[in-house]
C-alpha positions as CSV (number, residue, x, y, z in Angstrom):
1,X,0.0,0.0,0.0
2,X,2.7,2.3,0.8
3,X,4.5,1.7,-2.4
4,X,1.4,2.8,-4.5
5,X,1.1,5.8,-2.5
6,X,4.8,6.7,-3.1
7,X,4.2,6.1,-7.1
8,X,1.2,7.9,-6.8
9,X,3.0,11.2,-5.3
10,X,5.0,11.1,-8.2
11,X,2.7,11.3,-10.8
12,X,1.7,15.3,-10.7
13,X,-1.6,15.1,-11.3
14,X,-2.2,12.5,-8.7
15,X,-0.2,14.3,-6.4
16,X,-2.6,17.6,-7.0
17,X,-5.6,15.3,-5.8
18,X,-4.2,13.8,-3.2
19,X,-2.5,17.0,-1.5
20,X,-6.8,18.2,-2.2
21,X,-7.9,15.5,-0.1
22,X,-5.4,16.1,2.8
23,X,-6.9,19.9,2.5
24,X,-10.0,19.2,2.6
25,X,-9.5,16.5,5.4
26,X,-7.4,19.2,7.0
27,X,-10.6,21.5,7.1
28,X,-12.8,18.6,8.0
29,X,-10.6,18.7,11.4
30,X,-10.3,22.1,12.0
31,X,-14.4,22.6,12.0
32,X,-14.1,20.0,14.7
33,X,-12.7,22.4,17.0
34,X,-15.1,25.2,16.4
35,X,-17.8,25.3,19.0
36,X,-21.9,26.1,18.7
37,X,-22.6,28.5,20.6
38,X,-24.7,28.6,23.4
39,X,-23.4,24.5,24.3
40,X,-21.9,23.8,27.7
41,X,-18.7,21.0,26.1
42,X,-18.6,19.3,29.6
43,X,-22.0,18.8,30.3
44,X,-22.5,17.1,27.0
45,X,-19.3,15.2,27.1
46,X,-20.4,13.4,30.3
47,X,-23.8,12.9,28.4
48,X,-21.9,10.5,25.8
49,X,-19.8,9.1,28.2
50,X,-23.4,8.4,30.5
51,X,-26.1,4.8,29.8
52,X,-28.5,5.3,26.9
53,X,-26.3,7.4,24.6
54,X,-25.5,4.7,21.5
55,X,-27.0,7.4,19.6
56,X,-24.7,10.1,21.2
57,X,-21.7,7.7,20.8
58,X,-22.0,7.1,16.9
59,X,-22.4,10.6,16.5
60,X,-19.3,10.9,18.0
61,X,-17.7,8.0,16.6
62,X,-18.1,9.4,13.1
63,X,-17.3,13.2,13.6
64,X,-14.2,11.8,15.5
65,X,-15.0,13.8,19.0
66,X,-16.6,16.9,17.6
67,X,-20.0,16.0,19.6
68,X,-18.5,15.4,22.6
69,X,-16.5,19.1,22.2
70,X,-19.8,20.6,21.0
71,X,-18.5,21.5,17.7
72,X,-20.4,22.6,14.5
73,X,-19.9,19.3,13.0
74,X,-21.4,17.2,15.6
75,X,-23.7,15.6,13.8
76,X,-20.5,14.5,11.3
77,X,-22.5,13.0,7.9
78,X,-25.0,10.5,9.4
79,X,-28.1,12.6,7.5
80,X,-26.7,12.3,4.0
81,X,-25.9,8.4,5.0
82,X,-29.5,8.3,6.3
83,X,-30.8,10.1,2.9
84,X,-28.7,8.1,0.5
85,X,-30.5,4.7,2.4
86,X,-34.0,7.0,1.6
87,X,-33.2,7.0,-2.3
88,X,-31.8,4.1,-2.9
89,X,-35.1,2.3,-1.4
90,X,-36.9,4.6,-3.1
91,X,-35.2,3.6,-6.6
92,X,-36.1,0.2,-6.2
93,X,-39.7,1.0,-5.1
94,X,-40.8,3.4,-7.7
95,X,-40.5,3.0,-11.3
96,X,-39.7,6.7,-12.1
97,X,-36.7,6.6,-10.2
98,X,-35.3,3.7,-11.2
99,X,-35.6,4.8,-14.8
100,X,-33.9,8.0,-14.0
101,X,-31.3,5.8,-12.7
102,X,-30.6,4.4,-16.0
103,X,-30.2,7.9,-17.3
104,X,-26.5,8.0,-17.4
105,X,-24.8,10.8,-15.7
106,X,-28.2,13.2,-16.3
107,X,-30.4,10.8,-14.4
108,X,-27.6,10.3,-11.7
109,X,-27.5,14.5,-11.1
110,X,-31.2,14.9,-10.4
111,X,-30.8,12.1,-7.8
112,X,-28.1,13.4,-5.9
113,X,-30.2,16.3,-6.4
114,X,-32.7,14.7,-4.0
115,X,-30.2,13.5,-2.0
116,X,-29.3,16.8,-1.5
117,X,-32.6,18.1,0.2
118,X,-33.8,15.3,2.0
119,X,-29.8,15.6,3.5
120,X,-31.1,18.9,4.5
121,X,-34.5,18.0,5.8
122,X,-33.1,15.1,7.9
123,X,-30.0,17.3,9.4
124,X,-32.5,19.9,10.6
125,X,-35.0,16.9,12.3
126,X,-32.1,15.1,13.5
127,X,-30.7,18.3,15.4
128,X,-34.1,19.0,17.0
129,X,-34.4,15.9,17.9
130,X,-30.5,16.4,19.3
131,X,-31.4,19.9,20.9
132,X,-34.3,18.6,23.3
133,X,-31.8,15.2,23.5
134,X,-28.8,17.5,25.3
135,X,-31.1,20.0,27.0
136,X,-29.1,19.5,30.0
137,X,-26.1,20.7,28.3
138,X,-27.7,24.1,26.5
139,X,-26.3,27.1,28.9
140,X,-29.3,29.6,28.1
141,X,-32.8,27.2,27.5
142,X,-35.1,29.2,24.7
143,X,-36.1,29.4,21.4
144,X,-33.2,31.7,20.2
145,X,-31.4,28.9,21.6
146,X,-32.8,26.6,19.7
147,X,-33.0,28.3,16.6
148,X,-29.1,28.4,16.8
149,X,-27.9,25.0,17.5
150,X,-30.2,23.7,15.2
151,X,-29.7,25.7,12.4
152,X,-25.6,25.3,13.4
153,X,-25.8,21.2,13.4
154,X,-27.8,21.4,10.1
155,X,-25.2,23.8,8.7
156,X,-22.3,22.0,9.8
157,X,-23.6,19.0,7.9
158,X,-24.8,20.9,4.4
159,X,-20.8,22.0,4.7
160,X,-19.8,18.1,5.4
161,X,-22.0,17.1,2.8
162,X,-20.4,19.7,0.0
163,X,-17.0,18.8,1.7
164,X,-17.5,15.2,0.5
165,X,-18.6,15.5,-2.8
166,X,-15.6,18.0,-3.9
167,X,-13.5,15.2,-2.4
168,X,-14.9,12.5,-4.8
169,X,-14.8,15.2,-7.8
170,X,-10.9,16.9,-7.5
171,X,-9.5,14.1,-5.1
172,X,-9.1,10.8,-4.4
173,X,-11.8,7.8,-3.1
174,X,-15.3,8.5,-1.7
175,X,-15.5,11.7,-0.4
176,X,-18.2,10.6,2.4
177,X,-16.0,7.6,3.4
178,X,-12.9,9.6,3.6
179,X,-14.9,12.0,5.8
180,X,-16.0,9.1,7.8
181,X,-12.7,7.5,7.4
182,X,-10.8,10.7,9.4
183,X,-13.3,10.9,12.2
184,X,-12.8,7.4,12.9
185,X,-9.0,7.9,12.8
186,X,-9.0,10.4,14.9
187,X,-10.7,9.1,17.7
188,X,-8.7,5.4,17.8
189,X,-6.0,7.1,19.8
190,X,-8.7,8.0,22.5
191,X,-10.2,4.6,22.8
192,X,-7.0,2.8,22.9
193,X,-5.9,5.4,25.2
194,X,-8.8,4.3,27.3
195,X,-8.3,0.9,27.1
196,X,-4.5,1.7,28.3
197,X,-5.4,3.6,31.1
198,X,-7.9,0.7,32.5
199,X,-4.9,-2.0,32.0
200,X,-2.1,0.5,34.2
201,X,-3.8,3.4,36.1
202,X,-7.3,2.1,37.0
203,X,-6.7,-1.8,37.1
204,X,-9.9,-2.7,36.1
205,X,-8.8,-5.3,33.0
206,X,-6.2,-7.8,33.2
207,X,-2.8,-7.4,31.6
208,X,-3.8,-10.7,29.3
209,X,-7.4,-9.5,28.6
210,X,-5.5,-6.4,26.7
211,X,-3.4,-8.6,24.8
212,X,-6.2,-10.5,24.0
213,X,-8.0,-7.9,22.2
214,X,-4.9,-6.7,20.5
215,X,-4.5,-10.1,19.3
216,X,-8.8,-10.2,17.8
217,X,-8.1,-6.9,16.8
218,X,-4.8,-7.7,14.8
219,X,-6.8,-11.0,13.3
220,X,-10.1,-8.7,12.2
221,X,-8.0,-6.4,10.3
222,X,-6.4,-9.5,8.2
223,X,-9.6,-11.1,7.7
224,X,-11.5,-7.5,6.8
225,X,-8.0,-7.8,4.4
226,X,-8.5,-10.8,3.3
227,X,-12.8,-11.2,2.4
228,X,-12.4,-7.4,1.0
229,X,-9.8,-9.1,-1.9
230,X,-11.5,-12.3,-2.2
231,X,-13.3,-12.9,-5.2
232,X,-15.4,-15.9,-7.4
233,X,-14.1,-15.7,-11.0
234,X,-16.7,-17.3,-13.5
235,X,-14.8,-18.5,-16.8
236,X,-16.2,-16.7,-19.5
237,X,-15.2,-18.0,-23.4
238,X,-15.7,-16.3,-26.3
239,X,-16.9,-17.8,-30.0
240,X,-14.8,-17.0,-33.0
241,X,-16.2,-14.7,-35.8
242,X,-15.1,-12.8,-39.1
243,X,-15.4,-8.9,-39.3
244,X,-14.3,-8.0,-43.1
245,X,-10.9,-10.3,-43.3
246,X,-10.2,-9.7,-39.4
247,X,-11.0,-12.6,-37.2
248,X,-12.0,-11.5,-33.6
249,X,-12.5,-13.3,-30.1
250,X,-11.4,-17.4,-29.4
251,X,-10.1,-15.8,-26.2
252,X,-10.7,-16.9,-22.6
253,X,-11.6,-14.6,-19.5
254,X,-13.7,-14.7,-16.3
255,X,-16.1,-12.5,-15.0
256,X,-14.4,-11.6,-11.2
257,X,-17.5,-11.9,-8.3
258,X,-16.2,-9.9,-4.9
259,X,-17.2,-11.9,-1.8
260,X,-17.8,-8.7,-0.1
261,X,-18.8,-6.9,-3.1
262,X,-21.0,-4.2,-1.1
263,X,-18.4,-3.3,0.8
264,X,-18.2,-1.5,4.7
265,X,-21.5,0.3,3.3
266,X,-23.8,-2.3,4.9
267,X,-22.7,-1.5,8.6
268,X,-22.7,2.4,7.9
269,X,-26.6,1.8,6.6
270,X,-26.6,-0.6,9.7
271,X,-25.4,1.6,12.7
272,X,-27.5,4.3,11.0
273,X,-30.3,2.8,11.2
274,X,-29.8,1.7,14.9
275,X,-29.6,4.9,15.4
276,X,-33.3,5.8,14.8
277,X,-34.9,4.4,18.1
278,X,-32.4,6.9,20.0
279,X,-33.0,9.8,17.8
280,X,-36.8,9.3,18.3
281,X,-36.1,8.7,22.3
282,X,-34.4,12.5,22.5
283,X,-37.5,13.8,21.1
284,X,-39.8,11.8,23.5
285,X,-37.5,12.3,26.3
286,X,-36.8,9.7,29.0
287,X,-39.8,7.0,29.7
288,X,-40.9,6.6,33.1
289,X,-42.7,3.5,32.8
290,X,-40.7,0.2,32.8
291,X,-42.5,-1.3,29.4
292,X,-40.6,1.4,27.3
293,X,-37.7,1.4,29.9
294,X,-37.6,-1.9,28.6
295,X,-38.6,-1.6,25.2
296,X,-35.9,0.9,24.5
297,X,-33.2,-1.1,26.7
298,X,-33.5,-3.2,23.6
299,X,-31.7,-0.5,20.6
300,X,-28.8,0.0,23.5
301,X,-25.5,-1.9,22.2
302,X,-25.2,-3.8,25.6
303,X,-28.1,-5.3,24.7
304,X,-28.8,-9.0,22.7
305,X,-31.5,-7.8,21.0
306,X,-29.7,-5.1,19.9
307,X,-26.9,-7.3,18.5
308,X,-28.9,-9.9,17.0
309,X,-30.9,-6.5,14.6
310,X,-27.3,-5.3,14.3
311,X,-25.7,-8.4,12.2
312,X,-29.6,-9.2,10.3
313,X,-29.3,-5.6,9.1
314,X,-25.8,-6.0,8.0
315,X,-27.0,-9.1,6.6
316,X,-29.7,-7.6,4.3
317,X,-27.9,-4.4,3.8
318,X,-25.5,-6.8,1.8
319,X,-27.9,-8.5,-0.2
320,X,-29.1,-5.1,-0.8
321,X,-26.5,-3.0,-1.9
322,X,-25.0,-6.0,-3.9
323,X,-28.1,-5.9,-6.2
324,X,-27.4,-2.5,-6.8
325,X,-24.2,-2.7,-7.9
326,X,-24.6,-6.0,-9.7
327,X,-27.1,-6.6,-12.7
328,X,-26.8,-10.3,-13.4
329,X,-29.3,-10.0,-16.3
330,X,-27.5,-6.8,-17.8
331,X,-23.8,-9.0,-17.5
332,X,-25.7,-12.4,-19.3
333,X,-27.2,-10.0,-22.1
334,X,-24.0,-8.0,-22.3
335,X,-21.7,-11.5,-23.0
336,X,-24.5,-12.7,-25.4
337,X,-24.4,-9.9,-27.4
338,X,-20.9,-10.0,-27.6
339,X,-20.7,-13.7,-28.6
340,X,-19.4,-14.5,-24.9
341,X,-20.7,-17.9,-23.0
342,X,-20.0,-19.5,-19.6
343,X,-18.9,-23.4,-20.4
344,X,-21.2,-25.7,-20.2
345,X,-24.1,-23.1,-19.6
346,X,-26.3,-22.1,-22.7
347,X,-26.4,-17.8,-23.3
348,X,-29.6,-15.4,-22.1
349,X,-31.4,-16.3,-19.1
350,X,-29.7,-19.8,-17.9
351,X,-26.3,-17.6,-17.9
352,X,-28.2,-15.2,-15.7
353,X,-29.7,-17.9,-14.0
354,X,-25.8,-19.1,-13.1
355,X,-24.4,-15.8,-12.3
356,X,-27.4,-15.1,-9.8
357,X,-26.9,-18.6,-7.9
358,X,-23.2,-18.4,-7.1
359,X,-23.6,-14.7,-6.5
360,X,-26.2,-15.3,-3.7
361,X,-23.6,-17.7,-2.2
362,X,-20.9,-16.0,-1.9
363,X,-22.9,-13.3,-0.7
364,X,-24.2,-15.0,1.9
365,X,-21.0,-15.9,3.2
366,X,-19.6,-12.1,2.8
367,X,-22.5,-11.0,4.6
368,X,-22.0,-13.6,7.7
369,X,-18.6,-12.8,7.7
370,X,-19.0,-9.0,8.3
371,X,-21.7,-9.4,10.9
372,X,-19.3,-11.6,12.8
373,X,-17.0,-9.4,12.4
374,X,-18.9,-6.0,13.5
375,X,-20.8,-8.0,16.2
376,X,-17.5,-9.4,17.6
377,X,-16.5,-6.6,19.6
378,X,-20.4,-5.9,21.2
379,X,-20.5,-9.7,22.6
380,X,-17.1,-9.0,24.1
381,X,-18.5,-5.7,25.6
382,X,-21.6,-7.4,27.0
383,X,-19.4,-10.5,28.2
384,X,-17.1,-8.4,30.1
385,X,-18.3,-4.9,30.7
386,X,-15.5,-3.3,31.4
387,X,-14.4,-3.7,27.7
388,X,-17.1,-1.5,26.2
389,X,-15.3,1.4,25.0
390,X,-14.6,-1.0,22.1
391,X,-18.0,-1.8,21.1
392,X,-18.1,0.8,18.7
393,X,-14.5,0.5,17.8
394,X,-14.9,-2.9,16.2
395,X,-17.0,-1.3,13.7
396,X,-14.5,1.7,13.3
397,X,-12.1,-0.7,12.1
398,X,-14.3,-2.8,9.4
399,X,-14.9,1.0,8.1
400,X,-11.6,1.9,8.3
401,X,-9.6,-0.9,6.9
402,X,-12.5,-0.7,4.3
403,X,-12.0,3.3,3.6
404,X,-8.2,2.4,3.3
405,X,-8.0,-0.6,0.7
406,X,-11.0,0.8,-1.5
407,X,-9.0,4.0,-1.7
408,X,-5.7,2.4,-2.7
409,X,-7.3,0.2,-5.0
410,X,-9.0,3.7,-6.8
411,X,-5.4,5.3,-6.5
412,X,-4.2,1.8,-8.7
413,X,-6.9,1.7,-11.0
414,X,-6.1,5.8,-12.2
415,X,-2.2,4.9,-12.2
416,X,-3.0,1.8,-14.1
417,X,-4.9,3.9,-16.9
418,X,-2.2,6.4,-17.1
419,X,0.3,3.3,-18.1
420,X,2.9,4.3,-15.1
421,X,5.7,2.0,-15.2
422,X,6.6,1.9,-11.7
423,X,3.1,0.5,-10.7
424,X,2.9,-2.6,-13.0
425,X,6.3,-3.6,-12.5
């Protein structure tokens, strides 16, 4: 990885987009520091740290501390993941949409279009929800209050939200994943700083506990390594023919199925989604009786419930997004047309019929893999509770190890189409 980042630097124009992407990440982190007025930073860090905040924890989680500091971007990007989730349902539910989608880069601008306002819409009924959530920790009570942080929050991620999208036009990877992708960053040191201080000041985890999780921690990363470049490669052959006194095709090649083709998108669509239950609880306020004590006990990550939604989410979220991305019919006709075949399978809807069987299994077992993987870390948190600052962070590092090899494999695929000797050697 570090080799194709030091080929990359040399290549000018791929050094302009990634010195972009380190400024806009730069600004990312310095709106992390600038406060909302009107917030006490104390009062609502000991509200994240306090029970019932999973919601306040994500949020933090993704803007990489700026909630806990009562900073503009608190809310990080979780509305425009929330929105994108909106559309893309909405795509497969309504026929006009879907259409548009096939529109080429026209149909694709009114979309994000869409995605644009209901980003907007969300952010300003996710921050109300988030204003009557940290009460305690507004200094002056009121409508002008309100009016304030709300509009700030929503603000702060309209700016996020442009931020991103200039980062996946002039720079390098997904500009909402790199945003997500620094966040999370930035707050590792913390939690393993945590985690440290519990091992040698506080003495509340064992010495072999630590190096336990080190160790799962260490194997999750090779695995997330591992599934993320694993792939099903279907052996595609193609017939023989005459064009004017040219004869084309004969060749072999293989159509290349990615286990974990949807990538770390299901558990951002999954932890957003968790999220809901809290968001609506800040706007209800705390129950008094023990029925929705108990009811909303259930959306808390020490909770089994809450794990067993958690990896069925992921689960779906894979099937989901997969079928997005891959068109098994539009792949079959495609080969057909272009007098390709799989062996031993007849062309049109049998190939299809092929394709959509082996892609279902090895999506099934991409999908259990990264629900173990992301539920790992909560059943070690509810096992031993006194290891449940990492309860989030085993989903921090599917995302991030994720981020990372997606964005090296963009930075390869634009130094492989500019013919640069130093990568291919």
């Amino acid at each position: 990885m570090f080799k194709t980042l030091r080929n990359a630097w040399s290549i000018p124009d791929l050094r302009k987009k990634m010195l972009y992407t380190l400024l806009m990440i730069f600004v990312f982190r310095l709106g992390s520091f600038i406060p909302v007025p009107g917030l006490n930073a104390s009062a609502l860090a000991s509200l994240v740290e306090g029970e019932n905040s999973s919601l306040f924890q994500m949020l933090n989680m993704f803007s990489g501390g700026a909630f806990s500091q009562a900073t503009i971007f608190a809310m990080s990007i979780t509305p425009y993941i929330n929105s994108s989730i909106i559309l893309q349902l909405l795509t497969v539910a309504i026929p006009a949409l879907e259409r548009l989608s096939k529109e080429g880069e026209e149909g694709r601008k009114v979309i994000a279009k869409w995605t644009r306002i209901v980003t907007v819409i969300l952010a300003f009924v996710q921050a109300t929800g988030l204003y009557f959530g940290i009460k305690g920790a507004v200094i002056n009570p009121g409508f002008g209050s309100y009016v304030t942080i709300v509009l700030t929050f929503t603000a702060g991620t309209a700016f996020l939200m442009w931020l991103g999208e200039q980062i996946t036009q002039k720079g390098v990877g997904n500009g909402i994943s790199i945003i997500i992708f620094s966040g999370i960053v930035s707050g590792l040191p913390t939690m393993f700083g945590g985690l440290w201080r519990a091992v040698t000041e506080f003495k509340s985890i064992e010495w072999w506990v630590f190096a336990i999780v080190v160790v799962i921690f260490l194997a999750m990363i090779a695995l997330v390594v591992f599934i993320t470049d694993a792939e099903r490669r279907i052996p595609v052959q193609y017939a023989k023919r005459m064009v004017g006194r040219k004869m084309y095709g004969g060749q072999s090649s293989h159509i290349p199925l990615k286990v974990a083709m949807a990538g770390v998108i299901p558990i951002i669509f999954a932890m957003s989604i968790l999220s809901f239950p809290s968001t609506i609880m800040q706007f209800t306020g705390q129950p008094t009786s023990s029925f929705w004590l108990k009811f909303w006990s259930f959306f808390q990550p020490t909770s089994w419930v809450y794990v067993v939604i958690y990896f069925l989410l992921i689960v779906f979220f894979t099937y989901f997004y997969t079928a997005i991305q891959f068109n098994p019919v539009e792949v079959a006709n495609n080969m057909k047309r272009n007098g390709g075949f799989v062996p031993g399978i007849r062309p049109g809807k049998p190939t299809s019929d092929f394709i959509s069987r082996i892609l279902s299994k090895i999506t099934l077992a991409g999908a259990f893999f990264l629900g173990f993987i992301a539920i790992l870390p909560l059943i070690i948190g509810i096992v031993n509770p006194s290891l449940s600052n990492i309860q989030v962070g085993g989903s921090s590092l599917l995302i991030m190890v994720g981020v990372a090899l997606e964005t090296v494999k963009q930075i390869e695929s634009q130094m492989l189409m500019r013919h640069y000797k130093g990568f291919l050697d």
